[in-house]
PDB file of C-alpha atoms in Angstrom:
ATOM      1  CA  MET A 191       0.000   0.000   0.000  1.00  0.00           C
ATOM      2  CA  ARG A 192       1.219   3.476  -0.890  1.00  0.00           C
ATOM      3  CA  ILE A 193       0.425   6.236   1.570  1.00  0.00           C
ATOM      4  CA  LEU A 194       0.529   9.969   0.913  1.00  0.00           C
ATOM      5  CA  GLY A 195       1.255  12.010   4.031  1.00  0.00           C
ATOM      6  CA  ILE A 196       0.321  15.680   3.994  1.00  0.00           C
ATOM      7  CA  ASP A 197       1.343  18.417   6.428  1.00  0.00           C
ATOM      8  CA  PRO A 198      -0.793  21.348   5.327  1.00  0.00           C
ATOM      9  CA  GLY A 199       0.151  24.973   5.888  1.00  0.00           C
ATOM     10  CA  SER A 200      -0.872  28.311   4.437  1.00  0.00           C
ATOM     11  CA  ARG A 201       2.695  29.086   3.287  1.00  0.00           C
ATOM     12  CA  VAL A 202       4.318  25.671   2.920  1.00  0.00           C
ATOM     13  CA  THR A 203       2.622  22.300   2.528  1.00  0.00           C
ATOM     14  CA  GLY A 204       4.798  19.233   3.043  1.00  0.00           C
ATOM     15  CA  TYR A 205       4.110  15.920   1.322  1.00  0.00           C
ATOM     16  CA  GLY A 206       5.635  12.468   1.555  1.00  0.00           C
ATOM     17  CA  VAL A 207       4.840   9.142  -0.103  1.00  0.00           C
ATOM     18  CA  ILE A 208       5.809   5.827   1.490  1.00  0.00           C
ATOM     19  CA  ILE A 209       5.098   2.193   0.728  1.00  0.00           C
ATOM     20  CA  THR A 210       4.363  -0.552   3.245  1.00  0.00           C
ATOM     21  CA  ASN A 211       3.605  -4.258   3.059  1.00  0.00           C
ATOM     22  CA  GLY A 212       2.236  -4.247   6.611  1.00  0.00           C
ATOM     23  CA  GLN A 213       5.685  -4.903   8.102  1.00  0.00           C
ATOM     24  CA  GLU A 214       8.362  -2.915   6.309  1.00  0.00           C
ATOM     25  CA  LEU A 215       8.328   0.725   5.326  1.00  0.00           C
ATOM     26  CA  GLY A 216       9.832   2.107   2.118  1.00  0.00           C
ATOM     27  CA  PHE A 217      10.452   5.661   0.969  1.00  0.00           C
ATOM     28  CA  ILE A 218       9.002   6.781  -2.367  1.00  0.00           C
ATOM     29  CA  ALA A 219       9.159  10.578  -2.452  1.00  0.00           C
ATOM     30  CA  CYS A 220       8.867  13.711  -0.403  1.00  0.00           C
ATOM     31  CA  GLY A 221       8.918  17.455  -0.909  1.00  0.00           C
ATOM     32  CA  THR A 222       7.323  20.787  -0.165  1.00  0.00           C
ATOM     33  CA  ILE A 223       4.844  22.942  -2.000  1.00  0.00           C
ATOM     34  CA  ARG A 224       5.792  26.578  -1.419  1.00  0.00           C
ATOM     35  CA  MET A 225       3.060  29.115  -1.902  1.00  0.00           C
ATOM     36  CA  ALA A 226       4.856  32.253  -0.691  1.00  0.00           C
ATOM     37  CA  ALA A 227       5.587  33.403  -4.234  1.00  0.00           C
ATOM     38  CA  SER A 228       1.935  33.280  -5.322  1.00  0.00           C
ATOM     39  CA  PRO A 229       0.385  36.703  -5.746  1.00  0.00           C
ATOM     40  CA  SER A 230      -2.885  35.938  -3.962  1.00  0.00           C
ATOM     41  CA  PHE A 231      -4.179  33.598  -1.306  1.00  0.00           C
ATOM     42  CA  CYS A 232      -6.562  32.058  -3.878  1.00  0.00           C
ATOM     43  CA  ASP A 233      -3.627  31.214  -6.115  1.00  0.00           C
ATOM     44  CA  ARG A 234      -1.955  29.516  -3.165  1.00  0.00           C
ATOM     45  CA  LEU A 235      -4.985  27.292  -2.656  1.00  0.00           C
ATOM     46  CA  LEU A 236      -4.990  26.324  -6.314  1.00  0.00           C
ATOM     47  CA  THR A 237      -1.241  25.601  -6.079  1.00  0.00           C
ATOM     48  CA  ILE A 238      -1.844  23.200  -3.182  1.00  0.00           C
ATOM     49  CA  PHE A 239      -4.712  21.509  -5.041  1.00  0.00           C
ATOM     50  CA  ARG A 240      -2.848  21.168  -8.365  1.00  0.00           C
ATOM     51  CA  ASP A 241       0.576  20.243  -7.002  1.00  0.00           C
ATOM     52  CA  LEU A 242      -0.841  17.562  -4.708  1.00  0.00           C
ATOM     53  CA  GLY A 243      -2.822  16.256  -7.688  1.00  0.00           C
ATOM     54  CA  GLU A 244       0.458  15.936  -9.609  1.00  0.00           C
ATOM     55  CA  VAL A 245       2.134  14.149  -6.690  1.00  0.00           C
ATOM     56  CA  ILE A 246      -0.797  11.702  -6.588  1.00  0.00           C
ATOM     57  CA  ASN A 247      -0.690  11.084 -10.339  1.00  0.00           C
ATOM     58  CA  THR A 248       3.081  10.589 -10.295  1.00  0.00           C
ATOM     59  CA  HIS A 249       3.367   8.286  -7.273  1.00  0.00           C
ATOM     60  CA  GLY A 250      -0.051   6.597  -7.143  1.00  0.00           C
ATOM     61  CA  PRO A 251      -0.868   6.478  -3.416  1.00  0.00           C
ATOM     62  CA  GLU A 252      -4.164   4.789  -2.451  1.00  0.00           C
ATOM     63  CA  VAL A 253      -4.730   6.653   0.790  1.00  0.00           C
ATOM     64  CA  ALA A 254      -3.853  10.021   2.279  1.00  0.00           C
ATOM     65  CA  ALA A 255      -3.020  10.751   5.893  1.00  0.00           C
ATOM     66  CA  VAL A 256      -3.383  14.414   6.778  1.00  0.00           C
ATOM     67  CA  GLU A 257      -2.075  16.018   9.937  1.00  0.00           C
ATOM     68  CA  GLU A 258      -4.730  17.807  11.943  1.00  0.00           C
ATOM     69  CA  VAL A 259      -3.533  21.342  12.296  1.00  0.00           C
ATOM     70  CA  PHE A 260      -2.632  23.024  15.526  1.00  0.00           C
ATOM     71  CA  ILE A 261      -5.474  25.321  16.487  1.00  0.00           C
ATOM     72  CA  ASP A 262      -4.024  28.759  16.901  1.00  0.00           C
ATOM     73  CA  ARG A 263      -5.593  31.106  19.422  1.00  0.00           C
ATOM     74  CA  ASN A 264      -5.961  33.538  16.561  1.00  0.00           C
ATOM     75  CA  PRO A 265      -9.218  32.789  14.672  1.00  0.00           C
ATOM     76  CA  ARG A 266      -7.949  34.632  11.577  1.00  0.00           C
ATOM     77  CA  ALA A 267      -4.911  32.349  11.364  1.00  0.00           C
ATOM     78  CA  ALA A 268      -7.111  29.296  11.971  1.00  0.00           C
ATOM     79  CA  LEU A 269      -9.426  30.371   9.147  1.00  0.00           C
ATOM     80  CA  LYS A 270      -6.491  30.732   6.749  1.00  0.00           C
ATOM     81  CA  LEU A 271      -4.998  27.409   7.734  1.00  0.00           C
ATOM     82  CA  GLY A 272      -8.434  25.834   7.322  1.00  0.00           C
ATOM     83  CA  HIS A 273      -8.541  27.055   3.705  1.00  0.00           C
ATOM     84  CA  ALA A 274      -5.164  25.432   3.002  1.00  0.00           C
ATOM     85  CA  ARG A 275      -6.068  22.166   4.703  1.00  0.00           C
ATOM     86  CA  GLY A 276      -9.436  22.112   2.914  1.00  0.00           C
ATOM     87  CA  ALA A 277      -7.693  22.491  -0.450  1.00  0.00           C
ATOM     88  CA  ALA A 278      -5.316  19.628   0.428  1.00  0.00           C
ATOM     89  CA  VAL A 279      -8.104  17.294   1.585  1.00  0.00           C
ATOM     90  CA  VAL A 280     -10.184  18.040  -1.519  1.00  0.00           C
ATOM     91  CA  ALA A 281      -7.132  17.336  -3.738  1.00  0.00           C
ATOM     92  CA  ALA A 282      -6.799  13.873  -2.177  1.00  0.00           C
ATOM     93  CA  LEU A 283     -10.529  13.072  -2.271  1.00  0.00           C
ATOM     94  CA  HIS A 284     -11.005  14.386  -5.811  1.00  0.00           C
ATOM     95  CA  ASN A 285      -8.220  12.049  -6.949  1.00  0.00           C
ATOM     96  CA  GLY A 286      -9.962   9.041  -5.383  1.00  0.00           C
ATOM     97  CA  LEU A 287      -7.914   8.676  -2.194  1.00  0.00           C
ATOM     98  CA  GLU A 288      -9.431   7.817   1.155  1.00  0.00           C
ATOM     99  CA  VAL A 289      -8.431  10.413   3.746  1.00  0.00           C
ATOM    100  CA  PHE A 290      -7.426   9.794   7.362  1.00  0.00           C
ATOM    101  CA  ASP A 291      -6.726  12.435  10.020  1.00  0.00           C
ATOM    102  CA  TYR A 292      -4.098  12.215  12.745  1.00  0.00           C
ATOM    103  CA  THR A 293      -3.363  14.691  15.516  1.00  0.00           C
ATOM    104  CA  PRO A 294       0.219  16.024  15.774  1.00  0.00           C
ATOM    105  CA  ARG A 295       0.474  14.146  19.092  1.00  0.00           C
ATOM    106  CA  LYS A 296      -0.379  10.782  17.505  1.00  0.00           C
ATOM    107  CA  VAL A 297       2.056  11.424  14.668  1.00  0.00           C
ATOM    108  CA  LYS A 298       4.908  12.196  17.069  1.00  0.00           C
ATOM    109  CA  GLN A 299       4.058   9.159  19.175  1.00  0.00           C
ATOM    110  CA  ALA A 300       4.152   6.954  16.088  1.00  0.00           C
ATOM    111  CA  VAL A 301       7.604   8.036  14.914  1.00  0.00           C
ATOM    112  CA  ALA A 302       9.391   9.195  18.069  1.00  0.00           C
ATOM    113  CA  GLY A 303       7.641   7.235  20.822  1.00  0.00           C
ATOM    114  CA  TYR A 304       6.166  10.207  22.631  1.00  0.00           C
ATOM    115  CA  GLY A 305       3.750  12.979  21.779  1.00  0.00           C
ATOM    116  CA  GLN A 306       5.892  15.939  22.806  1.00  0.00           C
ATOM    117  CA  ALA A 307       8.860  15.156  20.506  1.00  0.00           C
ATOM    118  CA  GLU A 308      10.767  18.099  19.025  1.00  0.00           C
ATOM    119  CA  LYS A 309      10.712  18.840  15.287  1.00  0.00           C
ATOM    120  CA  SER A 310      14.361  17.788  14.953  1.00  0.00           C
ATOM    121  CA  GLN A 311      13.652  14.463  16.662  1.00  0.00           C
ATOM    122  CA  VAL A 312      10.859  13.799  14.177  1.00  0.00           C
ATOM    123  CA  GLN A 313      13.252  14.564  11.315  1.00  0.00           C
ATOM    124  CA  HIS A 314      15.915  12.177  12.676  1.00  0.00           C
ATOM    125  CA  MET A 315      13.430   9.386  13.381  1.00  0.00           C
ATOM    126  CA  VAL A 316      11.848   9.689   9.936  1.00  0.00           C
ATOM    127  CA  ARG A 317      15.323   9.478   8.396  1.00  0.00           C
ATOM    128  CA  ALA A 318      16.129   6.370  10.472  1.00  0.00           C
ATOM    129  CA  LEU A 319      12.785   4.605   9.910  1.00  0.00           C
ATOM    130  CA  LEU A 320      12.889   5.132   6.128  1.00  0.00           C
ATOM    131  CA  GLU A 321      16.698   4.684   5.865  1.00  0.00           C
ATOM    132  CA  LEU A 322      17.106   7.990   4.045  1.00  0.00           C
ATOM    133  CA  ASP A 323      20.527   9.266   2.960  1.00  0.00           C
ATOM    134  CA  ALA A 324      19.755  12.776   4.129  1.00  0.00           C
ATOM    135  CA  ILE A 325      17.596  14.459   6.721  1.00  0.00           C
ATOM    136  CA  PRO A 326      14.394  15.691   5.091  1.00  0.00           C
ATOM    137  CA  THR A 327      13.266  19.272   5.635  1.00  0.00           C
ATOM    138  CA  SER A 328      10.964  19.815   8.565  1.00  0.00           C
ATOM    139  CA  ASP A 329       7.804  20.090   6.455  1.00  0.00           C
ATOM    140  CA  ALA A 330       8.623  17.030   4.340  1.00  0.00           C
ATOM    141  CA  ALA A 331       9.574  15.081   7.492  1.00  0.00           C
ATOM    142  CA  ASP A 332       6.246  15.951   9.131  1.00  0.00           C
ATOM    143  CA  ALA A 333       4.423  14.730   6.035  1.00  0.00           C
ATOM    144  CA  LEU A 334       6.403  11.471   5.968  1.00  0.00           C
ATOM    145  CA  ALA A 335       5.739  11.119   9.708  1.00  0.00           C
ATOM    146  CA  VAL A 336       1.972  11.293   9.264  1.00  0.00           C
ATOM    147  CA  ALA A 337       2.231   8.682   6.481  1.00  0.00           C
ATOM    148  CA  ILE A 338       4.269   6.438   8.829  1.00  0.00           C
ATOM    149  CA  CYS A 339       1.660   7.040  11.531  1.00  0.00           C
ATOM    150  CA  HIS A 340      -1.046   5.758   9.204  1.00  0.00           C
ATOM    151  CA  ALA A 341       1.077   2.733   8.240  1.00  0.00           C
ATOM    152  CA  HIS A 342       1.468   1.842  11.943  1.00  0.00           C
ATOM    153  CA  HIS A 343      -2.225   2.382  12.545  1.00  0.00           C
ATOM    154  CA  VAL A 344      -3.217   0.082   9.658  1.00  0.00           C
ATOM    155  CA  THR A 345      -0.679  -2.588  10.615  1.00  0.00           C
ATOM    156  CA  HIS A 346      -1.737  -2.518  14.246  1.00  0.00           C
ATOM    157  CA  HIS A 347      -5.340  -2.783  13.178  1.00  0.00           C
ATOM    158  CA  LEU A 348      -4.612  -5.693  10.835  1.00  0.00           C
ATOM    159  CA  HIS A 349      -2.711  -7.587  13.519  1.00  0.00           C
ATOM    160  CA  ARG A 350      -5.572  -7.147  15.933  1.00  0.00           C
ATOM    161  CA  LEU A 351      -8.133  -8.566  13.529  1.00  0.00           C
TER     162      LEU A 351
ATOM    163  CA  MET B 222     -21.133  38.153 -17.971  1.00  0.00           C
ATOM    164  CA  ARG B 223     -22.334  35.328 -15.761  1.00  0.00           C
ATOM    165  CA  ILE B 224     -21.395  35.550 -12.098  1.00  0.00           C
ATOM    166  CA  LEU B 225     -21.444  32.725  -9.574  1.00  0.00           C
ATOM    167  CA  GLY B 226     -22.012  33.927  -6.014  1.00  0.00           C
ATOM    168  CA  ILE B 227     -21.002  31.607  -3.194  1.00  0.00           C
ATOM    169  CA  ASP B 228     -21.881  31.858   0.495  1.00  0.00           C
ATOM    170  CA  PRO B 229     -19.705  29.125   2.022  1.00  0.00           C
ATOM    171  CA  GLY B 230     -20.548  27.327   5.264  1.00  0.00           C
ATOM    172  CA  SER B 231     -19.506  24.112   6.959  1.00  0.00           C
ATOM    173  CA  ARG B 232     -23.117  22.799   6.984  1.00  0.00           C
ATOM    174  CA  VAL B 233     -24.823  24.649   4.157  1.00  0.00           C
ATOM    175  CA  THR B 234     -23.229  26.408   1.181  1.00  0.00           C
ATOM    176  CA  GLY B 235     -25.456  28.737  -0.808  1.00  0.00           C
ATOM    177  CA  TYR B 236     -24.892  29.437  -4.497  1.00  0.00           C
ATOM    178  CA  GLY B 237     -26.485  31.765  -7.003  1.00  0.00           C
ATOM    179  CA  VAL B 238     -25.814  32.515 -10.659  1.00  0.00           C
ATOM    180  CA  ILE B 239     -26.796  35.831 -12.249  1.00  0.00           C
ATOM    181  CA  ILE B 240     -26.165  37.469 -15.594  1.00  0.00           C
ATOM    182  CA  THR B 241     -25.393  41.125 -16.237  1.00  0.00           C
ATOM    183  CA  ASN B 242     -24.723  43.265 -19.299  1.00  0.00           C
ATOM    184  CA  GLY B 243     -23.234  46.014 -17.144  1.00  0.00           C
ATOM    185  CA  GLN B 244     -26.635  47.658 -16.631  1.00  0.00           C
ATOM    186  CA  GLU B 245     -29.336  45.059 -16.058  1.00  0.00           C
ATOM    187  CA  LEU B 246     -29.254  42.039 -13.789  1.00  0.00           C
ATOM    188  CA  GLY B 247     -30.856  38.691 -14.631  1.00  0.00           C
ATOM    189  CA  PHE B 248     -31.453  35.620 -12.517  1.00  0.00           C
ATOM    190  CA  ILE B 249     -30.118  32.282 -13.767  1.00  0.00           C
ATOM    191  CA  ALA B 250     -30.192  29.862 -10.827  1.00  0.00           C
ATOM    192  CA  CYS B 251     -29.760  29.532  -7.096  1.00  0.00           C
ATOM    193  CA  GLY B 252     -29.763  26.817  -4.473  1.00  0.00           C
ATOM    194  CA  THR B 253     -28.066  25.304  -1.473  1.00  0.00           C
ATOM    195  CA  ILE B 254     -25.592  22.483  -1.011  1.00  0.00           C
ATOM    196  CA  ARG B 255     -26.442  20.702   2.228  1.00  0.00           C
ATOM    197  CA  MET B 256     -23.669  18.677   3.802  1.00  0.00           C
ATOM    198  CA  ALA B 257     -25.389  17.717   7.049  1.00  0.00           C
ATOM    199  CA  ALA B 258     -26.210  14.240   5.775  1.00  0.00           C
ATOM    200  CA  SER B 259     -22.599  13.404   4.897  1.00  0.00           C
ATOM    201  CA  PRO B 260     -20.993  10.929   7.280  1.00  0.00           C
ATOM    202  CA  SER B 261     -17.672  12.759   7.670  1.00  0.00           C
ATOM    203  CA  PHE B 262     -16.339  16.272   7.422  1.00  0.00           C
ATOM    204  CA  CYS B 263     -14.083  15.179   4.532  1.00  0.00           C
ATOM    205  CA  ASP B 264     -17.125  13.997   2.613  1.00  0.00           C
ATOM    206  CA  ARG B 265     -18.718  17.377   3.161  1.00  0.00           C
ATOM    207  CA  LEU B 266     -15.715  19.105   1.600  1.00  0.00           C
ATOM    208  CA  LEU B 267     -15.880  16.823  -1.427  1.00  0.00           C
ATOM    209  CA  THR B 268     -19.624  17.528  -1.692  1.00  0.00           C
ATOM    210  CA  ILE B 269     -18.948  21.286  -1.797  1.00  0.00           C
ATOM    211  CA  PHE B 270     -16.208  20.827  -4.410  1.00  0.00           C
ATOM    212  CA  ARG B 271     -18.198  18.456  -6.644  1.00  0.00           C
ATOM    213  CA  ASP B 272     -21.588  20.158  -6.387  1.00  0.00           C
ATOM    214  CA  LEU B 273     -20.131  23.596  -7.137  1.00  0.00           C
ATOM    215  CA  GLY B 274     -18.297  22.007 -10.075  1.00  0.00           C
ATOM    216  CA  GLU B 275     -21.666  20.769 -11.369  1.00  0.00           C
ATOM    217  CA  VAL B 276     -23.261  24.195 -10.920  1.00  0.00           C
ATOM    218  CA  ILE B 277     -20.379  25.739 -12.883  1.00  0.00           C
ATOM    219  CA  ASN B 278     -20.636  23.173 -15.676  1.00  0.00           C
ATOM    220  CA  THR B 279     -24.414  23.583 -15.888  1.00  0.00           C
ATOM    221  CA  HIS B 280     -24.633  27.388 -15.834  1.00  0.00           C
ATOM    222  CA  GLY B 281     -21.243  28.476 -17.221  1.00  0.00           C
ATOM    223  CA  PRO B 282     -20.282  31.471 -15.049  1.00  0.00           C
ATOM    224  CA  GLU B 283     -16.978  33.198 -15.910  1.00  0.00           C
ATOM    225  CA  VAL B 284     -16.247  34.575 -12.456  1.00  0.00           C
ATOM    226  CA  ALA B 285     -17.011  33.674  -8.867  1.00  0.00           C
ATOM    227  CA  ALA B 286     -17.694  36.094  -6.014  1.00  0.00           C
ATOM    228  CA  VAL B 287     -17.211  34.509  -2.613  1.00  0.00           C
ATOM    229  CA  GLU B 288     -18.364  36.008   0.646  1.00  0.00           C
ATOM    230  CA  GLU B 289     -15.586  36.442   3.182  1.00  0.00           C
ATOM    231  CA  VAL B 290     -16.691  34.551   6.231  1.00  0.00           C
ATOM    232  CA  PHE B 291     -17.417  36.080   9.579  1.00  0.00           C
ATOM    233  CA  ILE B 292     -14.471  35.352  11.837  1.00  0.00           C
ATOM    234  CA  ASP B 293     -15.831  33.576  14.848  1.00  0.00           C
ATOM    235  CA  ARG B 294     -14.127  34.084  18.175  1.00  0.00           C
ATOM    236  CA  ASN B 295     -13.797  30.329  18.326  1.00  0.00           C
ATOM    237  CA  PRO B 296     -10.656  29.253  16.412  1.00  0.00           C
ATOM    238  CA  ARG B 297     -12.009  25.702  16.022  1.00  0.00           C
ATOM    239  CA  ALA B 298     -15.106  27.007  14.228  1.00  0.00           C
ATOM    240  CA  ALA B 299     -12.946  29.319  12.106  1.00  0.00           C
ATOM    241  CA  LEU B 300     -10.723  26.393  11.118  1.00  0.00           C
ATOM    242  CA  LYS B 301     -13.752  24.335  10.056  1.00  0.00           C
ATOM    243  CA  LEU B 302     -15.269  27.190   8.098  1.00  0.00           C
ATOM    244  CA  GLY B 303     -11.890  27.771   6.466  1.00  0.00           C
ATOM    245  CA  HIS B 304     -11.916  24.182   5.191  1.00  0.00           C
ATOM    246  CA  ALA B 305     -15.352  24.682   3.624  1.00  0.00           C
ATOM    247  CA  ARG B 306     -14.448  28.027   2.067  1.00  0.00           C
ATOM    248  CA  GLY B 307     -11.152  26.587   0.782  1.00  0.00           C
ATOM    249  CA  ALA B 308     -13.035  23.746  -0.924  1.00  0.00           C
ATOM    250  CA  ALA B 309     -15.426  26.256  -2.527  1.00  0.00           C
ATOM    251  CA  VAL B 310     -12.644  28.551  -3.762  1.00  0.00           C
ATOM    252  CA  VAL B 311     -10.677  25.615  -5.184  1.00  0.00           C
ATOM    253  CA  ALA B 312     -13.811  24.363  -6.976  1.00  0.00           C
ATOM    254  CA  ALA B 313     -14.155  27.740  -8.714  1.00  0.00           C
ATOM    255  CA  LEU B 314     -10.443  28.091  -9.549  1.00  0.00           C
ATOM    256  CA  HIS B 315     -10.109  24.483 -10.726  1.00  0.00           C
ATOM    257  CA  ASN B 316     -12.971  25.097 -13.146  1.00  0.00           C
ATOM    258  CA  GLY B 317     -11.230  28.154 -14.607  1.00  0.00           C
ATOM    259  CA  LEU B 318     -13.156  30.921 -12.846  1.00  0.00           C
ATOM    260  CA  GLU B 319     -11.526  34.053 -11.517  1.00  0.00           C
ATOM    261  CA  VAL B 320     -12.377  34.510  -7.831  1.00  0.00           C
ATOM    262  CA  PHE B 321     -13.247  37.743  -6.037  1.00  0.00           C
ATOM    263  CA  ASP B 322     -13.783  38.224  -2.294  1.00  0.00           C
ATOM    264  CA  TYR B 323     -16.304  40.541  -0.675  1.00  0.00           C
ATOM    265  CA  THR B 324     -16.888  41.197   3.001  1.00  0.00           C
ATOM    266  CA  PRO B 325     -20.418  40.649   4.358  1.00  0.00           C
ATOM    267  CA  ARG B 326     -20.574  44.396   4.952  1.00  0.00           C
ATOM    268  CA  LYS B 327     -19.868  45.230   1.304  1.00  0.00           C
ATOM    269  CA  VAL B 328     -22.393  42.648   0.151  1.00  0.00           C
ATOM    270  CA  LYS B 329     -25.116  44.105   2.358  1.00  0.00           C
ATOM    271  CA  GLN B 330     -24.258  47.629   1.231  1.00  0.00           C
ATOM    272  CA  ALA B 331     -24.528  46.564  -2.415  1.00  0.00           C
ATOM    273  CA  VAL B 332     -28.002  45.039  -2.147  1.00  0.00           C
ATOM    274  CA  ALA B 333     -29.631  46.835   0.792  1.00  0.00           C
ATOM    275  CA  GLY B 334     -27.795  50.157   0.866  1.00  0.00           C
ATOM    276  CA  TYR B 335     -26.212  49.747   4.272  1.00  0.00           C
ATOM    277  CA  GLY B 336     -23.778  47.288   5.817  1.00  0.00           C
ATOM    278  CA  GLN B 337     -25.823  46.301   8.857  1.00  0.00           C
ATOM    279  CA  ALA B 338     -28.894  45.055   6.946  1.00  0.00           C
ATOM    280  CA  GLU B 339     -30.806  42.109   8.414  1.00  0.00           C
ATOM    281  CA  LYS B 340     -30.874  38.720   6.693  1.00  0.00           C
ATOM    282  CA  SER B 341     -34.552  39.159   5.829  1.00  0.00           C
ATOM    283  CA  GLN B 342     -33.848  42.561   4.236  1.00  0.00           C
ATOM    284  CA  VAL B 343     -31.169  40.967   2.064  1.00  0.00           C
ATOM    285  CA  GLN B 344     -33.670  38.285   1.005  1.00  0.00           C
ATOM    286  CA  HIS B 345     -36.299  40.872   0.082  1.00  0.00           C
ATOM    287  CA  MET B 346     -33.860  43.112  -1.785  1.00  0.00           C
ATOM    288  CA  VAL B 347     -32.400  40.178  -3.743  1.00  0.00           C
ATOM    289  CA  ARG B 348     -35.945  39.183  -4.722  1.00  0.00           C
ATOM    290  CA  ALA B 349     -36.722  42.742  -5.853  1.00  0.00           C
ATOM    291  CA  LEU B 350     -33.434  43.315  -7.721  1.00  0.00           C
ATOM    292  CA  LEU B 351     -33.695  40.027  -9.639  1.00  0.00           C
ATOM    293  CA  GLU B 352     -37.507  40.167  -9.990  1.00  0.00           C
ATOM    294  CA  LEU B 353     -37.921  36.694  -8.505  1.00  0.00           C
ATOM    295  CA  ASP B 354     -41.348  35.117  -8.039  1.00  0.00           C
ATOM    296  CA  ALA B 355     -40.481  33.875  -4.581  1.00  0.00           C
ATOM    297  CA  ILE B 356     -38.182  34.818  -1.731  1.00  0.00           C
ATOM    298  CA  PRO B 357     -35.023  32.711  -1.912  1.00  0.00           C
ATOM    299  CA  THR B 358     -33.818  30.894   1.191  1.00  0.00           C
ATOM    300  CA  SER B 359     -31.379  32.836   3.328  1.00  0.00           C
ATOM    301  CA  ASP B 360     -28.286  30.943   2.111  1.00  0.00           C
ATOM    302  CA  ALA B 361     -29.255  31.201  -1.562  1.00  0.00           C
ATOM    303  CA  ALA B 362     -30.127  34.899  -1.108  1.00  0.00           C
ATOM    304  CA  ASP B 363     -26.713  35.578   0.454  1.00  0.00           C
ATOM    305  CA  ALA B 364     -25.035  33.865  -2.501  1.00  0.00           C
ATOM    306  CA  LEU B 365     -27.089  35.872  -5.011  1.00  0.00           C
ATOM    307  CA  ALA B 366     -26.286  39.020  -3.002  1.00  0.00           C
ATOM    308  CA  VAL B 367     -22.525  38.503  -3.309  1.00  0.00           C
ATOM    309  CA  ALA B 368     -22.958  37.922  -7.058  1.00  0.00           C
ATOM    310  CA  ILE B 369     -24.949  41.191  -7.293  1.00  0.00           C
ATOM    311  CA  CYS B 370     -22.223  42.904  -5.260  1.00  0.00           C
ATOM    312  CA  HIS B 371     -19.629  41.794  -7.811  1.00  0.00           C
ATOM    313  CA  ALA B 372     -21.856  42.963 -10.685  1.00  0.00           C
ATOM    314  CA  HIS B 373     -22.102  46.429  -9.094  1.00  0.00           C
ATOM    315  CA  HIS B 374     -18.385  46.503  -8.458  1.00  0.00           C
ATOM    316  CA  VAL B 375     -17.544  45.653 -12.072  1.00  0.00           C
ATOM    317  CA  THR B 376     -20.129  48.083 -13.482  1.00  0.00           C
ATOM    318  CA  HIS B 377     -18.923  50.882 -11.231  1.00  0.00           C
ATOM    319  CA  HIS B 378     -15.364  50.155 -12.247  1.00  0.00           C
ATOM    320  CA  LEU B 379     -16.255  50.127 -15.960  1.00  0.00           C
ATOM    321  CA  HIS B 380     -18.080  53.436 -15.733  1.00  0.00           C
ATOM    322  CA  ARG B 381     -15.125  55.032 -14.008  1.00  0.00           C
ATOM    323  CA  LEU B 382     -12.668  53.972 -16.693  1.00  0.00           C
TER     324      LEU B 382
END
């Protein structure tokens, strides 16, 4: 099974694709979609939607795991982030993927063993778990981490059945 | 020019399509997309995206005018509403429409003459301006109102040039 992990943001959206057979994990691709250069917020949303669509067409994941975003105290920031996450979720659904949500805490637990792990710890653990040659950027690592989290969740669920 | 007005919400999204020649306004269609029946929030987002896509394909608007949402004090509600509005904006952009934003205040000013107009006043004014046989529902009226707001904006702009 190929899993697309998405870490949505209103400026940068991270993505990562992994493969799992229920036991082993394999790295397929990862990267970031940068929207800072886009002239308008609408264009940024379309960039997220289109670029994720391209990632899906290129790497063929069957499911998407999307990190639930941290709820800022600032409603305006939350609204903006909601737009970005909505565009990402719609990109996955429109391309036929099933979508699963994971809280940042669950994602950190899955890759680093505890929910309060630092960003750098997530990056190092993702590198180790996927046997990468280099440390992925923070946004790409978070996206790979949510994909790994889903892989663990599915495997755990399968073993329990 | 055909204008699609959208009043996005996380439970109900209103839409309305009008036509204008720069002087007169004509009614084409209006309605609501209800997501309450959908089992998950993700499904609701896909419903907004797909149903607006159908409206666009059926009625052929060239531009979309989307109401800026009221920013709730509750960041969780703002995040949710952001998802819905993001899905609506992406639906318009993905289908080739240019997207314009208008604040609720500007919309009310455009149809009722002042920014603090009641919902029922907006409904009555939309009915009068478009010469409708019946009063549209509140969500559909808000969507038609934002489309009318864009029509006024464009006309005003044209006359000034």
